Amino acid sequence: MRTISIILPFFKYKHYFKECLQNLAQSTFKDFELIVVLDHPTEDIDDLLEQYNSVFDMKVYALPEGVTGVAACRNVGIQEAKGAYLYFLDSDDYVLEDTLQNMIKAIDHDVDMVYGMINHTWNNKANYLHKIENKEVDEEDQEEREQQRLNRLSDFISFSSYEKDEQQAKAIFYTMDNRKGIRTFTVLGNLYNRDFVVRNNLKFNENFRYYCDMTFMCPLLEKLTSALQVEEAIYVKRKHNDPINEPALSQEENENRFNERCDAVEYTRTLLKEEGVVRFCLDRKIVSYFVSQMAKKIRRSQDDLWRTEYFERMAKTMDGIRPEVMNRYKRNSRKMVAYLQNRDLKGVQSCVRRKLGIKKFFRIFKNKNVLFKLAYYHVYSKKPIQENTILFETFMAKNYSDSPKYIYEYIAKNYPGKYKCVWALNDGHEVPYGAEVVKRFSFKYAYYLAVSKYFVFNVRQPLWYRKREGQVFVETWHGTPLKRLVFDQEEVTSASPKYKQQFYRQRQEWDYLVSANPFSTKTFRSCFMYEGKMLEYGYPRNDILYWPNKDQIAKDLRKKLGIPEDKKTILYAPTWRDDEHYGKGEYKFTLALDLKLMMEKLSDEYVVLLRTHHYIADNIDTTGLEGFVYNLSKYDDISEIYLISDICITDYSSVFFDFANLKRPVLFYTYDIEKYKNQLRGFYIDMNTEVPGPLLYTSEEVVNAILNIDQINEEYKERYEEFYKRFCCYDDGNASKHIVEEVFK
């Protein structure tokens, strides 16, 4: 008999299931049977089952027609299991290598349940472990958090009168009471004694799609006689980056979800002792849901269901709570629940208004930026739209550059006085032709977001912006995509795991999207799920590369920057790495190119122009490289830098698509290409066969390529021509003109 029966339901998302099986195969503990229960899968997984049939002691079952859901799958698993212990595993989650081994090793006698830890992530195991490894831990803060947890545990044991049965009290605390919310209350991450489960006839209620866990777990916790905690046994619960196309069960939007939550709580109560601690904890969960989540919807939602049908349904559920449950809540929450039980909607709304008002006050007190948002929503958005006002922004107001700059200057030169132009800039940069400059995230910025007729941005608009009827949004974007973007990314490892969900809403506010080439048009349709008007004229920022006076512009810029006339220039423009960040929009960067070696070998003939991505927060130290390295990372307009660059070195940045317009040599320093391709992003084109230059993996190779640049040019001449025809075909120096004529009529 196997020691553990792992019960694994599968419905959809084959790629998650494959990773789940791959990780399970790496487990140091092998003495288990794997019971896969198929819930009418939407994808063919026969190849996966065949592949892993020889790896595991695997049994596969299928739910009969008319029966569906994770509850039914788990019940089949319990019925067919032969192991001493049961372990539930969802097909989009995974366990670490030593999780099962740590649990079994800790058992020195039969116990009803062994419970581990659940860690939440948005990432696959490789990226999850990378983030854990690189996360800086404040030991004092960790100790303080642990002490607070122990204090809560002590209070819970004392309150629950479980001093004589501390094992059961701890199990209830760690698996139920200490986990906030109802969605986080789960059967996952624990071992269950199969004899104990069968003897007590513990099953999942198959009528519930979303909240079946409580119907199994609550009666189990109440019947526990022995339990063991193993903190080193980690179950990794994986959230889905793409809740639009691939929602996890917890992310599904379903109008039945609310009623099921109430039904599941009421049903589970019937399985429990009315005066028991588990019933008390369950009641607390539904009360907490009401006062923290539902109450806000009663106040704010435009759907009147929250104030009618849902209000009455929740009141019915609340009728069943024990009065002493409310003793642990603050006065306003107690009043809110009392008003609900009395079916007093106005009373509840009054309590919610007070709660939100206090919360808003403290938010303003802690962060004065809240004030301009309030002004935006409650004052500015009620003002009339100004028909000839345009708000411009590039790279979150970090500089005056990119396509919005060239669109603006075309308007200023050709339609003087017709439009009121406003630029969002954070550094006080002066803008030519008399545009008004406002600081991003200020009262004036919020004002112009509310009243401007037109917007020309090269990145996404703020999350709190809500487009008004009559406003026109032009999204220029900021490059031809090499790296997979948004909905074409399987894994989001950046600092904003809700990236896809947020992007989906924001792109619905775009009226126009600029495309540099046919490839971009097709790719943007896919990766942004964009269905609006595409402006296929090339990038306005590339217009300068075709201007007749471009050589004079280059000469003046070299003089301004102090670059010696007798030196050729090498532009090094690396991009950011998704998994190395300080916070949202701020990325770490370690310079991998050996500039000292380049100085030693190339300084007689060349200088280096360093230009990092605007997301990179680190300042690159160029001490000792003076006169050879010119750090232009703060220089606004990279298009102007292209004009003074004889060679471009990049990695996975889109700069080479634009630079190719000049038909000058491009080198690719791709020292971490395997990680970037397989773990972080992935590419739209084959870098080995399609980019217009060689892939180089060491600083020595980069130096050698520069020393033999004529040979490189000849070797890649044909590929460069093909690349130019494919990706530079729209650019002709008139993109700004065409876009202005179409958008502004």
XYZ file of C-alpha atoms in Angstrom:
745
model
C 0.000 0.000 0.000
C 1.304 3.428 -0.944
C 1.759 5.883 1.932
C 0.028 8.814 0.185
C -2.772 9.083 -2.363
C -2.468 12.367 -4.244
C -5.855 13.383 -5.665
C -5.480 15.632 -8.711
C -8.585 16.895 -10.595
C -8.165 18.282 -14.115
C -10.575 20.419 -16.127
C -8.533 22.786 -18.332
C -5.233 24.651 -18.826
C -2.924 21.919 -20.027
C 0.244 24.024 -19.680
C -0.387 24.473 -15.947
C -1.128 20.754 -15.585
C 2.131 19.895 -17.342
C 4.119 22.062 -14.927
C 2.262 20.536 -11.984
C 3.269 17.027 -13.085
C 6.853 18.102 -13.841
C 7.235 19.496 -10.332
C 5.611 16.460 -8.726
C 8.065 14.226 -10.582
C 10.903 16.100 -8.870
C 9.583 15.271 -5.391
C 12.119 13.577 -3.119
C 9.254 11.472 -1.738
C 8.201 8.737 -4.168
C 5.916 6.448 -2.160
C 2.610 7.771 -3.473
C -0.106 6.906 -5.939
C -1.391 9.654 -8.207
C -5.132 9.668 -8.800
C -6.025 11.927 -11.745
C -9.757 12.622 -12.066
C -10.841 14.193 -15.349
C -13.673 16.715 -15.231
C -14.670 16.600 -18.917
C -11.420 18.320 -20.012
C -11.511 20.833 -22.839
C -8.015 19.891 -24.069
C -6.431 16.626 -25.190
C -3.996 15.535 -22.469
C -3.473 11.912 -23.542
C 0.160 12.633 -24.390
C 0.808 14.005 -20.883
C -0.890 11.081 -19.187
C 1.087 8.635 -21.300
C 4.340 10.479 -20.619
C 3.909 10.434 -16.836
C 2.275 7.020 -16.534
C 5.740 5.492 -16.351
C 6.912 8.112 -13.823
C 4.101 7.705 -11.290
C 1.898 4.954 -9.985
C -0.959 6.674 -11.797
C -4.659 5.876 -11.997
C -6.956 7.936 -14.214
C -10.711 8.268 -13.730
C -13.319 10.343 -15.555
C -16.470 11.916 -14.165
C -19.663 10.538 -15.733
C -21.876 12.701 -17.939
C -23.942 15.151 -15.955
C -21.488 15.225 -13.061
C -18.934 18.023 -12.910
C -16.809 20.110 -10.561
C -13.761 19.841 -8.332
C -15.898 18.487 -5.448
C -17.021 15.489 -7.497
C -13.427 14.855 -8.636
C -12.130 14.845 -5.076
C -14.920 12.540 -3.917
C -13.972 10.036 -6.636
C -10.379 10.318 -5.491
C -11.300 9.611 -1.867
C -13.350 6.599 -2.942
C -10.567 5.103 -5.077
C -7.613 5.968 -2.839
C -5.548 3.182 -1.281
C -2.914 5.254 0.554
C -2.739 5.753 4.288
C -3.002 9.520 3.771
C -4.830 11.733 1.270
C -3.319 14.841 -0.292
C -5.337 17.177 -2.533
C -3.461 18.938 -5.338
C -4.934 21.355 -7.880
C -3.669 21.019 -11.436
C -2.491 24.650 -11.667
C -0.503 24.509 -8.389
C 2.663 22.689 -7.354
C 4.576 21.349 -4.386
C 8.254 21.877 -3.682
C 10.674 18.965 -3.895
C 10.791 18.214 -0.169
C 7.188 19.077 0.795
C 5.807 15.541 0.986
C 9.033 14.149 2.446
C 8.945 16.692 5.277
C 5.349 15.777 6.133
C 5.884 12.031 6.207
C 9.172 12.357 8.104
C 7.403 14.297 10.876
C 4.830 11.555 11.532
C 5.859 9.280 14.419
C 2.355 7.889 15.033
C -1.026 7.934 13.309
C -2.556 11.410 13.213
C -5.818 12.645 11.730
C -4.217 15.515 9.855
C -0.763 16.918 9.051
C -0.928 20.522 7.942
C 1.743 22.504 6.168
C 2.098 26.050 4.831
C 0.499 27.607 1.761
C 2.493 30.205 -0.158
C 0.793 32.229 -2.874
C 2.476 33.193 -6.136
C 1.727 34.380 -9.656
C 4.681 32.477 -11.101
C 5.999 29.091 -12.146
C 8.364 27.321 -9.775
C 11.599 28.611 -11.318
C 10.526 32.237 -10.968
C 8.928 31.618 -7.573
C 12.183 30.196 -6.193
C 14.174 33.009 -7.817
C 12.033 35.611 -6.062
C 12.232 33.794 -2.725
C 16.002 33.547 -3.051
C 16.417 37.238 -3.892
C 13.918 38.582 -1.398
C 15.646 40.572 1.286
C 14.358 39.529 4.717
C 14.353 41.896 7.673
C 15.054 39.505 10.552
C 13.705 41.879 13.199
C 10.515 42.396 11.204
C 10.196 38.625 10.720
C 10.600 38.023 14.445
C 7.988 40.672 15.226
C 5.506 39.111 12.808
C 6.108 35.671 14.305
C 5.535 37.019 17.809
C 2.281 38.640 16.724
C 1.146 35.333 15.230
C 1.987 33.476 18.444
C 0.075 36.077 20.453
C -2.986 35.587 18.232
C -2.645 31.820 18.622
C -2.438 32.129 22.402
C -5.532 34.344 22.477
C -7.385 31.895 20.237
C -6.556 28.861 22.405
C -7.603 30.741 25.521
C -10.808 32.028 23.952
C -11.777 28.668 22.462
C -11.353 26.851 25.774
C -9.220 24.247 23.993
C -6.358 24.333 26.467
C -6.775 20.600 27.066
C -6.714 19.825 23.365
C -4.125 22.223 22.062
C -3.443 20.186 18.899
C -6.986 20.668 17.663
C -7.032 24.353 18.612
C -3.774 25.008 16.741
C -5.072 23.158 13.675
C -8.271 25.237 13.621
C -6.268 28.423 14.104
C -3.673 27.811 11.393
C -5.924 26.270 8.730
C -9.035 28.373 9.316
C -9.065 31.296 11.741
C -5.677 32.756 10.774
C -6.498 32.742 7.053
C -8.381 35.842 6.033
C -11.487 35.555 3.918
C -13.561 32.660 2.661
C -11.696 32.087 -0.602
C -8.450 31.352 1.248
C -10.111 28.689 3.415
C -8.922 25.527 1.683
C -8.241 21.817 2.004
C -4.976 22.183 0.096
C -1.535 21.750 1.615
C -2.548 19.132 4.203
C -2.311 15.359 4.635
C -5.493 13.634 5.831
C -5.642 10.207 7.438
C -7.745 8.200 4.983
C -9.240 5.934 7.665
C -10.258 9.020 9.646
C -11.903 10.566 6.551
C -13.758 7.363 5.616
C -14.776 6.568 9.193
C -16.380 9.984 9.579
C -17.908 9.903 6.084
C -16.279 13.195 5.140
C -17.115 14.309 1.606
C -17.272 17.438 -0.522
C -20.738 18.770 -1.297
C -20.958 18.529 -5.086
C -23.620 21.236 -5.332
C -20.993 23.889 -4.731
C -18.551 24.900 -7.472
C -16.601 27.576 -5.587
C -17.018 26.894 -1.868
C -17.004 23.129 -1.527
C -13.825 23.157 0.604
C -15.658 24.357 3.702
C -18.147 21.483 3.447
C -15.266 19.013 3.904
C -12.858 20.973 6.061
C -15.201 22.347 8.732
C -16.607 19.004 9.924
C -13.111 17.499 9.670
C -11.671 20.159 11.973
C -14.495 19.637 14.442
C -13.888 15.885 14.590
C -10.078 16.082 14.876
C -8.476 14.223 17.737
C -4.856 14.631 16.648
C -3.003 16.999 14.313
C 0.568 17.888 13.479
C 2.042 21.062 11.985
C 5.001 20.951 9.574
C 6.018 24.486 8.586
C 8.628 23.216 6.125
C 5.940 21.496 4.027
C 5.097 24.177 1.462
C 2.213 23.999 -0.980
C 2.423 26.711 -3.666
C -0.971 28.122 -4.645
C -0.659 29.712 -8.058
C -2.766 32.645 -9.187
C -3.335 33.089 -12.910
C -1.746 36.106 -14.604
C -4.465 36.127 -17.242
C -7.879 36.178 -15.546
C -9.423 37.399 -18.795
C -8.666 34.327 -20.935
C -7.540 31.806 -18.317
C -9.222 32.556 -14.991
C -8.554 30.283 -12.050
C -11.630 29.059 -10.194
C -11.125 31.816 -7.626
C -10.975 34.423 -10.428
C -14.076 33.364 -12.328
C -16.799 35.997 -12.606
C -20.131 34.296 -12.057
C -23.453 35.761 -10.988
C -24.130 32.605 -8.928
C -21.006 33.066 -6.838
C -22.612 35.351 -4.262
C -25.589 33.113 -3.627
C -23.369 30.041 -3.478
C -21.214 31.671 -0.804
C -24.278 32.151 1.382
C -25.702 28.699 0.581
C -22.398 26.990 1.387
C -22.097 28.741 4.753
C -25.677 27.858 5.688
C -25.262 24.239 4.597
C -21.954 23.830 6.428
C -23.526 25.154 9.628
C -25.855 22.146 9.583
C -22.791 19.870 9.837
C -21.403 21.620 12.911
C -22.175 21.999 16.591
C -23.988 25.279 17.063
C -21.850 26.227 20.068
C -18.618 24.864 18.614
C -15.446 26.789 17.810
C -15.459 25.807 14.130
C -18.973 27.204 13.752
C -17.789 30.373 15.495
C -14.847 30.746 13.064
C -17.090 30.117 10.055
C -19.515 32.810 11.226
C -16.615 35.204 11.647
C -15.596 34.612 8.044
C -19.015 35.518 6.660
C -19.233 38.574 8.931
C -15.784 39.713 7.809
C -16.803 39.280 4.182
C -19.857 41.461 4.744
C -18.189 44.316 6.635
C -15.060 44.444 4.467
C -16.248 43.536 0.954
C -19.990 43.485 0.438
C -20.667 46.666 2.407
C -18.543 48.689 -0.039
C -20.546 47.297 -2.956
C -23.803 48.236 -1.223
C -22.493 51.784 -1.123
C -20.661 52.086 -4.456
C -21.885 49.518 -6.975
C -23.993 50.682 -9.895
C -25.721 47.287 -9.845
C -28.791 47.658 -7.649
C -28.736 43.912 -6.875
C -26.354 44.662 -3.997
C -29.028 46.812 -2.362
C -31.983 44.514 -3.071
C -31.661 40.795 -3.753
C -28.104 40.343 -2.448
C -28.833 42.515 0.587
C -31.770 40.338 1.581
C -29.844 37.142 0.879
C -26.935 38.195 3.090
C -29.340 39.254 5.844
C -30.810 35.742 5.840
C -27.332 34.240 6.253
C -26.492 36.719 9.021
C -29.596 35.688 10.947
C -27.770 32.477 11.780
C -24.674 33.949 13.432
C -24.155 33.633 17.177
C -24.290 37.020 18.989
C -20.901 36.500 20.682
C -19.241 36.412 17.253
C -19.694 40.188 17.071
C -17.835 40.793 20.340
C -14.515 40.765 18.478
C -15.551 43.503 16.017
C -15.424 47.279 16.348
C -18.533 49.271 17.196
C -19.235 50.465 13.642
C -19.060 46.905 12.276
C -21.372 45.643 15.009
C -23.890 48.347 14.153
C -23.577 47.531 10.448
C -24.425 43.868 11.035
C -27.311 44.791 13.355
C -28.794 47.080 10.689
C -28.442 44.265 8.152
C -30.224 41.791 10.411
C -33.030 44.350 10.802
C -33.153 44.786 6.997
C -32.322 48.478 7.440
C -30.551 49.420 4.197
C -30.177 53.106 5.099
C -28.622 52.155 8.434
C -26.053 49.940 6.707
C -25.281 52.660 4.163
C -24.784 55.164 6.967
C -22.253 52.853 8.680
C -20.462 52.206 5.402
C -20.310 55.927 4.652
C -18.774 56.538 8.060
C -16.272 53.681 7.647
C -15.185 54.764 4.175
C -15.006 58.382 5.272
C -12.667 57.535 8.143
C -10.581 55.333 5.853
C -10.389 58.125 3.277
C -9.339 60.608 5.960
C -6.434 58.427 7.054
C -5.449 57.764 3.452
C -5.261 61.510 2.859
C -3.362 61.968 6.122
C -0.814 59.331 5.126
C -0.685 60.149 1.411
C -1.643 63.591 0.156
C -1.730 62.232 -3.420
C -5.203 60.920 -2.627
C -6.523 64.492 -2.711
C -5.985 65.119 -6.421
C -7.689 61.813 -7.250
C -10.693 62.861 -5.189
C -10.693 66.185 -7.030
C -10.537 64.292 -10.341
C -13.528 62.083 -9.528
C -15.758 64.534 -7.679
C -14.936 67.959 -9.161
C -12.951 67.993 -12.408
C -14.855 65.168 -14.134
C -18.024 67.245 -13.859
C -16.523 70.125 -15.859
C -17.075 70.399 -19.642
C -14.490 68.899 -21.999
C -12.229 71.488 -23.666
C -12.482 70.742 -27.377
C -8.994 71.895 -28.456
C -6.926 70.784 -25.457
C -4.349 67.985 -25.867
C -2.483 66.269 -23.013
C 0.864 64.663 -23.933
C 2.879 62.198 -21.846
C 5.887 59.943 -22.430
C 7.335 57.285 -20.152
C 5.237 58.322 -17.138
C 6.326 61.961 -17.470
C 10.019 61.142 -17.129
C 11.073 63.055 -20.231
C 10.135 65.039 -23.310
C 10.672 62.531 -26.102
C 9.383 59.698 -28.244
C 6.462 59.792 -30.662
C 4.283 62.213 -28.626
C 7.122 64.787 -28.855
C 7.189 64.621 -32.658
C 3.399 64.706 -32.957
C 3.320 67.734 -30.667
C 6.029 69.594 -32.573
C 4.281 68.927 -35.876
C 1.053 70.400 -34.459
C 2.892 73.376 -32.948
C 4.651 74.202 -36.210
C 1.738 73.613 -38.570
C -1.288 74.653 -36.500
C 0.035 77.446 -34.256
C -2.540 78.697 -31.766
C -5.230 76.205 -32.756
C -4.683 73.785 -29.864
C -3.901 74.227 -26.184
C -1.094 71.726 -25.623
C -0.228 70.444 -22.152
C 2.769 68.267 -21.290
C 3.061 66.063 -18.201
C 6.692 66.283 -17.055
C 8.130 65.677 -13.610
C 11.505 67.390 -13.864
C 10.372 70.904 -14.795
C 11.648 70.441 -18.364
C 10.876 73.388 -20.609
C 8.919 72.492 -23.709
C 9.323 74.527 -26.930
C 6.456 76.351 -28.654
C 4.810 77.424 -25.405
C 3.105 74.275 -24.129
C 1.916 74.295 -20.523
C 3.880 71.891 -18.312
C 2.216 70.086 -15.384
C 3.640 67.611 -12.920
C 2.311 64.071 -13.162
C -0.007 63.128 -10.298
C -0.769 66.717 -9.341
C -4.024 68.692 -9.188
C -3.363 70.252 -12.603
C -2.576 66.847 -14.078
C -5.831 65.446 -12.689
C -7.651 68.495 -14.065
C -6.344 68.011 -17.594
C -7.025 64.266 -17.467
C -10.635 65.189 -16.815
C -11.158 68.029 -19.311
C -8.782 67.399 -22.251
C -10.375 66.389 -25.515
C -7.279 64.554 -26.788
C -4.563 62.428 -25.199
C -1.295 61.395 -26.841
C 0.572 58.896 -24.623
C 3.314 56.360 -25.346
C 2.586 54.219 -22.259
C -0.587 53.268 -20.444
C -2.748 55.894 -18.798
C -3.012 55.949 -14.964
C -5.128 53.162 -13.501
C -7.440 55.653 -11.819
C -8.206 57.507 -15.067
C -11.722 56.952 -16.436
C -12.280 58.035 -20.014
C -15.229 60.351 -20.487
C -17.598 60.313 -23.435
C -16.168 62.544 -26.142
C -12.510 62.155 -25.183
C -10.085 60.760 -27.789
C -7.098 58.661 -26.718
C -4.108 58.135 -29.039
C -1.708 55.419 -27.869
C 1.582 55.592 -29.753
C 3.229 52.760 -27.777
C 7.025 52.792 -27.637
C 8.539 50.177 -29.891
C 8.189 47.254 -32.260
C 7.821 44.210 -29.990
C 10.608 41.653 -29.797
C 9.729 40.431 -26.299
C 6.328 38.876 -25.833
C 3.830 41.328 -24.396
C 0.770 41.142 -22.131
C -1.624 38.432 -23.360
C 1.075 36.715 -25.415
C 3.118 36.200 -22.235
C 2.514 32.898 -20.529
C 4.235 34.118 -17.368
C 4.307 37.640 -15.921
C 7.366 38.035 -13.712
C 7.373 41.820 -13.454
C 6.509 43.822 -10.364
C 2.804 44.055 -11.299
C 1.280 40.557 -11.325
C -2.149 41.997 -12.187
C -0.630 43.398 -15.377
C -2.934 41.552 -17.789
C -6.103 42.312 -15.885
C -5.230 46.007 -15.666
C -4.066 46.212 -19.290
C -7.310 44.683 -20.533
C -9.348 47.484 -18.997
C -6.948 50.257 -19.988
C -6.667 49.293 -23.641
C -10.466 49.544 -23.943
C -10.024 53.311 -23.584
C -7.716 53.639 -26.618
C -9.263 55.063 -29.785
C -6.099 54.834 -31.897
C -2.945 52.705 -31.689
C 0.155 53.547 -33.742
C 1.893 50.754 -35.653
C 5.395 50.902 -37.132
C 5.028 47.969 -39.547
C 2.671 45.119 -40.584
C 4.325 42.833 -38.016
C 3.426 45.257 -35.205
C -0.154 45.568 -36.410
C -0.671 41.813 -36.231
C 1.185 41.455 -32.938
C -0.624 44.337 -31.198
C -3.978 42.870 -32.176
C -2.965 39.693 -30.395
C -0.945 40.807 -27.388
C -3.195 43.754 -26.446
C -6.428 42.088 -27.566
C -6.910 45.397 -29.366
C -9.826 45.770 -31.784
C -9.762 49.532 -32.401
C -8.342 51.747 -35.149
C -4.700 51.142 -36.067
C -2.600 54.038 -37.406
C -0.191 52.306 -39.797
C 2.173 55.146 -40.658
C 5.396 54.241 -38.848
C 6.654 55.791 -35.640
C 6.680 59.600 -35.390
C 9.841 59.302 -33.294
C 11.613 57.889 -36.378
C 10.724 60.904 -38.535
C 13.968 62.603 -37.492
C 15.960 59.720 -38.997
C 14.709 60.798 -42.449
C 14.884 64.564 -42.106
C 17.137 66.270 -44.694
C 19.008 68.144 -41.931
C 19.711 65.067 -39.806
C 23.500 65.321 -40.346
C 23.542 68.873 -39.000
C 21.440 67.774 -36.002
C 23.980 65.027 -35.327
C 26.911 67.424 -35.624
C 25.343 69.902 -33.198
C 24.530 67.158 -30.681
C 28.060 65.735 -30.707
C 29.363 69.207 -29.985
C 26.801 69.732 -27.201
C 27.757 66.442 -25.517
C 31.491 67.038 -25.920
C 32.149 63.940 -28.025
C 35.539 64.168 -29.803
C 35.217 64.695 -33.547
C 37.849 62.050 -34.306
C 36.053 59.229 -32.437
C 33.407 56.836 -33.691
C 30.528 56.080 -31.335
C 29.063 52.843 -29.959
C 25.556 53.067 -28.497
C 24.923 50.474 -25.770
C 21.198 50.333 -24.991
C 20.226 47.325 -22.804
C 16.686 46.669 -21.589
C 15.367 45.753 -18.134
C 14.863 42.262 -16.665
C 11.319 41.473 -15.543
C 12.318 39.522 -12.432
C 14.799 42.032 -11.025
C 12.936 44.954 -9.523
C 12.588 47.171 -6.480
C 8.910 47.886 -7.024
C 6.371 48.762 -9.695
C 8.133 50.505 -12.587
C 11.558 50.444 -10.871
C 13.973 47.773 -12.060
C 17.429 46.728 -10.976
C 20.186 46.398 -13.538
C 23.677 44.989 -13.291
C 25.970 45.989 -16.140
C 27.230 42.758 -17.682
C 29.269 44.329 -20.485
C 32.915 44.846 -19.481
C 33.406 48.530 -20.270
C 36.950 48.525 -18.903
C 37.929 45.837 -21.404
C 36.274 47.847 -24.185
C 38.159 50.945 -23.091
C 41.442 49.025 -23.147
C 40.855 47.607 -26.645
C 38.801 50.278 -28.411
C 39.413 53.718 -26.895
C 41.835 54.802 -29.628
C 39.035 54.720 -32.178
C 35.705 54.653 -30.300
C 33.705 56.058 -27.385
C 30.653 54.385 -25.778
C 27.260 56.073 -25.375
C 25.417 54.308 -22.527
C 21.605 54.528 -22.600
C 19.635 52.312 -20.178
C 15.866 51.717 -20.288
C 13.691 54.311 -18.535
C 12.430 51.617 -16.120
C 15.933 51.020 -14.731
C 16.270 52.786 -11.387
C 19.974 52.043 -10.800
C 22.593 54.631 -11.692
C 25.403 52.917 -13.563
C 28.808 53.688 -12.062
C 31.226 54.783 -14.811
C 34.021 55.959 -12.509
C 37.407 55.510 -14.169
C 35.851 55.460 -17.639
C 35.721 59.213 -18.133
C 36.376 60.296 -21.708
C 35.416 56.869 -23.029
C 31.915 56.236 -21.609
C 29.242 58.941 -21.900
C 26.226 58.031 -19.763
C 23.242 59.398 -21.676
C 20.585 57.500 -19.709
C 19.060 60.810 -18.621
C 19.134 62.310 -22.117
C 15.519 62.706 -23.201
C 15.425 61.690 -26.826
C 17.093 58.450 -27.908
C 16.117 59.167 -31.529
C 18.614 62.023 -31.526
C 21.238 59.695 -30.012
C 20.730 57.284 -32.934
C 21.908 60.025 -35.303
C 25.314 60.245 -33.584
C 25.776 56.447 -33.185
C 27.923 54.492 -35.627
C 27.216 51.086 -34.052
C 24.355 49.951 -31.824
C 24.749 47.230 -29.186
C 21.570 46.018 -27.504
C 20.046 42.825 -26.121
C 16.239 42.463 -26.180
C 15.338 46.145 -26.402
C 13.264 47.317 -29.334
C 15.830 50.040 -30.147
C 17.330 48.012 -32.987
C 14.062 48.110 -34.940
C 14.282 51.916 -35.014
C 18.061 52.071 -35.435
C 17.776 49.841 -38.501
C 16.245 52.787 -40.354
C 19.788 54.213 -40.551
C 21.193 50.957 -41.980
C 24.122 51.042 -39.551
C 25.545 47.909 -37.846
C 23.760 46.290 -34.890
C 25.305 43.827 -32.410
C 23.343 41.784 -29.877
C 24.880 41.153 -26.455
C 22.649 38.288 -25.302
C 24.537 36.770 -22.370
C 21.308 35.595 -20.653
C 19.240 34.683 -23.702
C 18.164 31.225 -22.485
C 16.722 32.609 -19.265
C 15.076 35.526 -21.054
C 13.614 33.334 -23.767
C 12.447 30.387 -21.669
C 11.812 31.776 -18.194
C 11.052 35.488 -18.421
C 9.432 36.527 -21.680
C 9.996 34.660 -24.905
C 10.381 36.300 -28.333
C 8.193 36.972 -31.340
C 10.995 36.405 -33.841
C 13.877 33.946 -33.949
C 16.897 35.895 -32.762
C 19.259 33.320 -34.223
C 18.001 33.733 -37.784
C 16.046 36.999 -38.123
C 17.796 39.850 -36.300
C 20.172 42.017 -38.390
C 23.394 41.165 -36.565
C 25.263 38.489 -34.583
C 24.369 37.197 -31.103
C 27.336 37.662 -28.768
C 27.671 36.088 -25.323
C 30.835 37.558 -23.798
C 32.472 40.958 -23.622
C 35.421 39.528 -25.556
C 33.110 38.546 -28.422
C 31.638 42.061 -28.449
C 35.093 43.645 -28.658
C 36.151 41.259 -31.430
C 33.004 42.012 -33.443
C 33.656 45.758 -33.241
C 37.263 45.290 -34.346
C 35.950 43.338 -37.342
C 32.833 45.406 -37.994
C 33.373 45.554 -41.780
C 33.388 41.763 -41.948
C 30.188 41.665 -39.797
C 28.508 44.135 -42.163
C 29.281 41.981 -45.157
C 28.231 38.761 -43.439
C 24.826 40.166 -42.396
C 24.157 42.358 -45.419
C 21.427 40.197 -46.952
C 19.677 39.558 -43.638
C 19.808 43.288 -42.847
C 18.076 44.141 -46.130
C 15.303 41.625 -45.444
C 14.903 42.990 -41.943
C 14.731 46.588 -43.205
C 12.012 45.758 -45.744
C 9.980 43.919 -43.140
C 10.205 46.294 -40.170
C 11.034 49.746 -41.548
C 8.606 49.762 -44.472
C 6.204 52.402 -43.067
C 8.813 54.920 -41.867
C 9.425 57.744 -44.338
C 9.707 60.858 -42.166
C 5.995 61.732 -42.405
C 4.390 59.629 -39.649
C 3.596 62.669 -37.485
C 1.916 64.436 -40.384
C -0.267 61.452 -41.312
C -1.351 60.796 -37.717
C -2.238 64.444 -37.044
C -4.241 64.663 -40.264
C -6.234 61.538 -39.402
C -6.802 62.037 -35.666
C -7.245 65.801 -35.486
C -8.895 66.096 -38.913
